Short mmCIF file of C-alpha atoms in Angstrom, two decimals:
data_model
loop_
_atom_site.label_atom_id
_atom_site.label_comp_id
_atom_site.label_asym_id
_atom_site.label_seq_id
_atom_site.Cartn_x
_atom_site.Cartn_y
_atom_site.Cartn_z
CA MET A 208 39.36 -39.27 -59.25
CA ALA A 209 36.58 -40.20 -61.65
CA ARG A 210 35.19 -37.39 -63.76
CA SER A 211 31.78 -38.02 -62.31
CA GLU A 212 33.09 -37.24 -58.80
CA ARG A 213 34.13 -33.96 -57.15
CA ILE A 214 35.41 -33.01 -53.67
CA THR A 215 33.60 -30.06 -52.16
CA LYS A 216 35.19 -27.57 -49.73
CA ALA A 217 33.67 -29.55 -46.90
CA GLY A 218 35.47 -32.65 -48.12
CA ILE A 219 32.28 -34.39 -49.19
CA LYS A 220 32.62 -36.58 -52.24
CA ILE A 221 29.72 -36.13 -54.70
CA ASN A 222 29.06 -38.70 -57.36
CA PHE A 223 27.28 -36.75 -60.12
CA ARG A 224 26.57 -39.84 -62.20
CA GLU A 225 24.95 -41.62 -59.26
CA ASN A 226 22.93 -38.56 -58.31
CA SER A 227 21.94 -38.02 -61.90
CA ASN A 228 20.77 -41.61 -62.19
CA LYS A 229 18.75 -41.30 -59.00
CA MET A 230 17.16 -38.08 -60.25
CA ASN A 231 16.30 -39.74 -63.55
CA GLU A 232 14.81 -42.70 -61.71
CA GLN A 233 12.75 -40.38 -59.51
CA ALA A 234 11.59 -38.40 -62.53
CA THR A 235 10.65 -41.62 -64.30
CA ASP A 236 8.74 -42.85 -61.25
CA THR A 237 6.94 -39.51 -61.04
CA LEU A 238 5.97 -39.65 -64.70
CA ILE A 239 4.74 -43.23 -64.31
CA TRP A 240 2.71 -42.26 -61.27
CA ASP A 241 1.31 -39.16 -62.96
CA LYS A 242 0.35 -41.22 -66.01
CA TYR A 243 -1.28 -43.86 -63.83
CA PHE A 244 -3.11 -41.24 -61.77
CA ILE A 245 -4.40 -39.36 -64.82
CA ASN A 246 -5.43 -42.60 -66.55
CA SER A 247 -7.22 -43.76 -63.41
CA ILE A 248 -9.21 -40.54 -63.24
CA PHE A 249 -9.99 -40.66 -66.96
CA GLU A 250 -11.25 -44.24 -66.79
CA HIS A 251 -13.13 -44.20 -63.48
CA VAL A 252 -14.32 -40.68 -62.74
CA ASN A 253 -18.09 -40.18 -62.80
CA VAL A 254 -17.76 -37.38 -65.36
CA TRP A 255 -17.94 -37.40 -69.15
CA ILE A 256 -14.47 -36.59 -70.53
CA ASN A 257 -13.63 -36.26 -74.19
CA ALA A 258 -11.18 -34.33 -76.33
CA TYR A 259 -11.08 -33.27 -79.95
CA ASP A 260 -8.43 -31.93 -82.32
CA LYS A 261 -8.34 -28.91 -84.64
CA ASP A 262 -10.44 -30.80 -87.21
CA MET A 263 -13.10 -31.61 -84.59
CA ASN A 264 -12.12 -35.30 -84.65
CA LEU A 265 -12.53 -37.06 -81.31
CA ILE A 266 -9.23 -38.16 -79.80
CA MET A 267 -10.41 -39.11 -76.28
CA TRP A 268 -13.65 -40.66 -75.05
CA ASN A 269 -13.88 -42.03 -71.53
CA PRO A 270 -16.20 -44.76 -70.14
CA MET A 271 -18.63 -42.23 -68.65
CA ALA A 272 -19.01 -40.65 -72.09
CA GLU A 273 -19.86 -44.14 -73.38
CA ILE A 274 -22.38 -44.78 -70.60
CA THR A 275 -24.06 -41.40 -70.91
CA SER A 276 -24.29 -41.21 -74.69
CA GLY A 277 -24.48 -44.89 -75.56
CA TYR A 278 -21.69 -44.54 -78.14
CA THR A 279 -18.51 -46.57 -77.66
CA ARG A 280 -14.96 -45.33 -77.90
CA GLU A 281 -14.44 -47.41 -81.02
CA GLU A 282 -17.36 -45.66 -82.72
CA VAL A 283 -16.31 -42.08 -82.07
CA VAL A 284 -12.51 -41.80 -81.73
CA GLY A 285 -10.72 -40.89 -84.93
CA ASN A 286 -13.65 -39.17 -86.64
CA ASN A 287 -16.10 -36.30 -86.15
CA LYS A 288 -19.37 -38.19 -86.73
CA ILE A 289 -20.38 -37.76 -83.10
CA TRP A 290 -21.42 -34.16 -83.70
CA ASP A 291 -24.05 -35.32 -86.18
CA TRP A 292 -25.17 -38.14 -83.93
CA LEU A 293 -25.55 -36.08 -80.76
CA TYR A 294 -27.04 -33.08 -82.56
CA PRO A 295 -29.13 -34.32 -85.51
CA ASP A 296 -30.89 -30.98 -85.91
CA GLU A 297 -28.72 -28.99 -88.31
CA THR A 298 -29.52 -25.55 -86.87
CA TYR A 299 -28.94 -26.63 -83.28
CA ARG A 300 -25.77 -28.51 -84.24
CA ALA A 301 -24.38 -25.41 -85.95
CA LYS A 302 -24.67 -23.46 -82.67
CA ILE A 303 -22.84 -26.16 -80.69
CA VAL A 304 -20.13 -26.65 -83.31
CA THR A 305 -19.56 -22.88 -83.39
CA ILE A 306 -18.92 -22.89 -79.64
CA ALA A 307 -16.56 -25.88 -80.01
CA ALA A 308 -14.70 -24.25 -82.89
CA ASN A 309 -14.34 -21.01 -80.95
CA VAL A 310 -12.42 -22.85 -78.22
CA ILE A 311 -9.91 -23.98 -80.86
CA ASP A 312 -9.52 -20.31 -81.81
CA GLY A 313 -8.82 -19.39 -78.19
CA ILE A 314 -12.29 -18.14 -77.25
CA GLN A 315 -13.08 -19.74 -73.91
CA PRO A 316 -16.84 -20.08 -73.25
CA ASP A 317 -18.55 -20.13 -69.89
CA ILE A 318 -20.07 -23.39 -68.72
CA PHE A 319 -23.02 -24.07 -71.00
CA GLU A 320 -25.72 -26.70 -71.41
CA SER A 321 -26.89 -28.59 -74.47
CA ASP A 322 -29.46 -31.29 -75.18
CA ILE A 323 -28.00 -34.39 -76.82
CA LEU A 324 -29.70 -37.27 -78.59
CA CYS A 325 -28.30 -40.51 -77.18
CA LYS A 326 -27.88 -43.71 -79.14
CA ASP A 327 -31.05 -45.14 -77.56
CA LYS A 328 -32.92 -42.01 -78.78
CA THR A 329 -33.35 -40.54 -75.31
CA ILE A 330 -32.57 -36.86 -74.83
CA LYS A 331 -30.24 -35.77 -72.05
CA THR A 332 -29.08 -32.37 -70.90
CA ILE A 333 -25.33 -32.02 -70.42
CA ALA A 334 -23.47 -29.12 -68.80
CA TRP A 335 -20.13 -28.60 -70.54
CA ASN A 336 -16.82 -27.19 -69.34
CA THR A 337 -14.20 -26.94 -72.11
CA GLN A 338 -10.53 -26.01 -72.12
CA ALA A 339 -7.99 -25.70 -74.94
CA ILE A 340 -4.69 -27.50 -74.29
CA TYR A 341 -1.28 -26.26 -75.54
CA ASP A 342 2.24 -27.67 -75.32
CA SER A 343 5.19 -25.87 -73.68
CA ASP A 344 5.85 -23.98 -76.92
CA GLY A 345 2.29 -22.73 -77.14
CA ASN A 346 1.25 -25.07 -79.92
CA PHE A 347 -2.39 -26.15 -79.89
CA LEU A 348 -2.85 -29.82 -78.93
CA GLY A 349 -6.60 -30.14 -78.63
CA VAL A 350 -9.64 -29.29 -76.55
CA ILE A 351 -10.58 -31.30 -73.48
CA THR A 352 -14.21 -31.29 -72.46
CA PHE A 353 -15.87 -32.27 -69.21
CA GLY A 354 -19.57 -33.08 -69.31
CA TYR A 355 -22.00 -33.33 -66.40
CA ASP A 356 -25.37 -35.01 -66.88
CA VAL A 357 -27.90 -32.55 -65.43
CA THR A 358 -30.99 -34.14 -66.97
CA ARG A 359 -32.60 -35.00 -63.63
CA ARG A 360 -31.88 -31.57 -62.22
CA LYS A 361 -33.37 -29.91 -65.28
CA LYS A 362 -36.45 -32.13 -65.13
CA THR A 363 -36.82 -31.27 -61.45
CA GLU A 364 -36.50 -27.56 -62.24
CA GLU A 365 -39.05 -27.89 -65.03
CA ALA A 366 -41.42 -29.81 -62.75
CA LEU A 367 -41.05 -27.16 -60.05
CA GLN A 368 -41.64 -24.41 -62.60
CA LYS A 369 -44.72 -26.21 -63.93
CA ALA A 370 -46.05 -26.68 -60.40
CA ASN A 371 -45.37 -23.01 -59.66
CA ASP A 372 -47.18 -21.97 -62.86
CA GLU A 373 -50.15 -24.18 -62.00
CA LEU A 374 -50.29 -22.80 -58.46
CA SER A 375 -50.14 -19.28 -59.86
CA ILE A 376 -53.07 -20.05 -62.18
CA LEU A 377 -55.06 -21.57 -59.31
CA TYR A 378 -54.28 -18.55 -57.15
CA ASN A 379 -55.50 -16.20 -59.88
CA ILE A 380 -58.65 -18.26 -60.34
CA ALA A 381 -59.22 -18.26 -56.60
CA SER A 382 -58.72 -14.50 -56.47
CA VAL A 383 -61.19 -13.92 -59.32
CA THR A 384 -63.70 -16.35 -57.77
CA SER A 385 -63.36 -14.65 -54.41
CA SER A 386 -63.91 -11.25 -56.01
CA ALA A 387 -66.94 -12.56 -57.89
CA ILE A 388 -68.43 -13.98 -54.72
CA GLU A 389 -67.90 -10.66 -52.92
CA LEU A 390 -69.46 -8.75 -55.83
CA ASN A 391 -72.43 -11.14 -55.85
CA SER A 392 -72.96 -10.54 -52.16
CA ILE A 393 -72.82 -6.76 -52.58
CA LEU A 394 -75.29 -6.84 -55.49
CA LYS A 395 -77.69 -9.04 -53.58
CA ARG A 396 -77.70 -6.72 -50.59
CA ALA A 397 -78.16 -3.70 -52.83
CA LEU A 398 -81.06 -5.26 -54.70
CA GLN A 399 -82.70 -6.37 -51.46
CA GLU A 400 -82.83 -2.72 -50.45
CA VAL A 401 -83.73 -1.25 -53.84
CA LEU A 402 -86.50 -3.63 -54.93
CA PRO A 403 -88.94 -2.84 -52.07
CA ALA A 404 -88.60 0.85 -52.83
CA MET A 405 -89.66 0.01 -56.37
CA GLY A 406 -92.73 -1.83 -55.10
CA ALA A 407 -91.27 -5.29 -55.47
CA GLU A 408 -91.35 -7.86 -52.73
CA LYS A 409 -88.19 -9.05 -51.08
CA GLY A 410 -87.37 -12.59 -51.98
CA VAL A 411 -84.60 -14.89 -52.93
CA ILE A 412 -82.45 -13.26 -55.56
CA HIS A 413 -80.32 -15.47 -57.80
CA LEU A 414 -77.40 -13.94 -59.66
CA GLY A 415 -75.49 -15.86 -62.32
#
């Protein structure tokens, strides 16, 4: 009997080598499928995906990141220039970089928003969700970031807030005007009664 075979108590011959090969083939197929599936999501999902290493160098930059920011993968991967490009204001950039660096140190932030300067000089608001990635031994591999363009939503919110503020101002003006009209009416009636008692004739009274 070959070493790779064994007879069980039920008399069933098991070929370990054959089973092992099949398991390896299945594992390989699974890995290929997983790689294809992940790559498909990375390339085609309608979400900005990027990743950076411990030195803040970009190591991943998907097509949606290119479309949203205007910067190509060739421009950003392998360096950390993108932080300066997206956040040209030094003070504002320092705040964002601090958040990004904290993730490397294991401090997981809540979803947050930032305003970026795109390559075409337009400003967009992006909502970020970041997550540090580690290998099976707990070694840090990098930080993966998902970005959602919420510029339109923010503009809508700002427009609604502006409209609400304007309506509030108009309401206050209307309230004041209404009160002034009521006060005018009261004063007119009072003067109409008081003036005759003072020997003045009733007439048309104009109040400013």
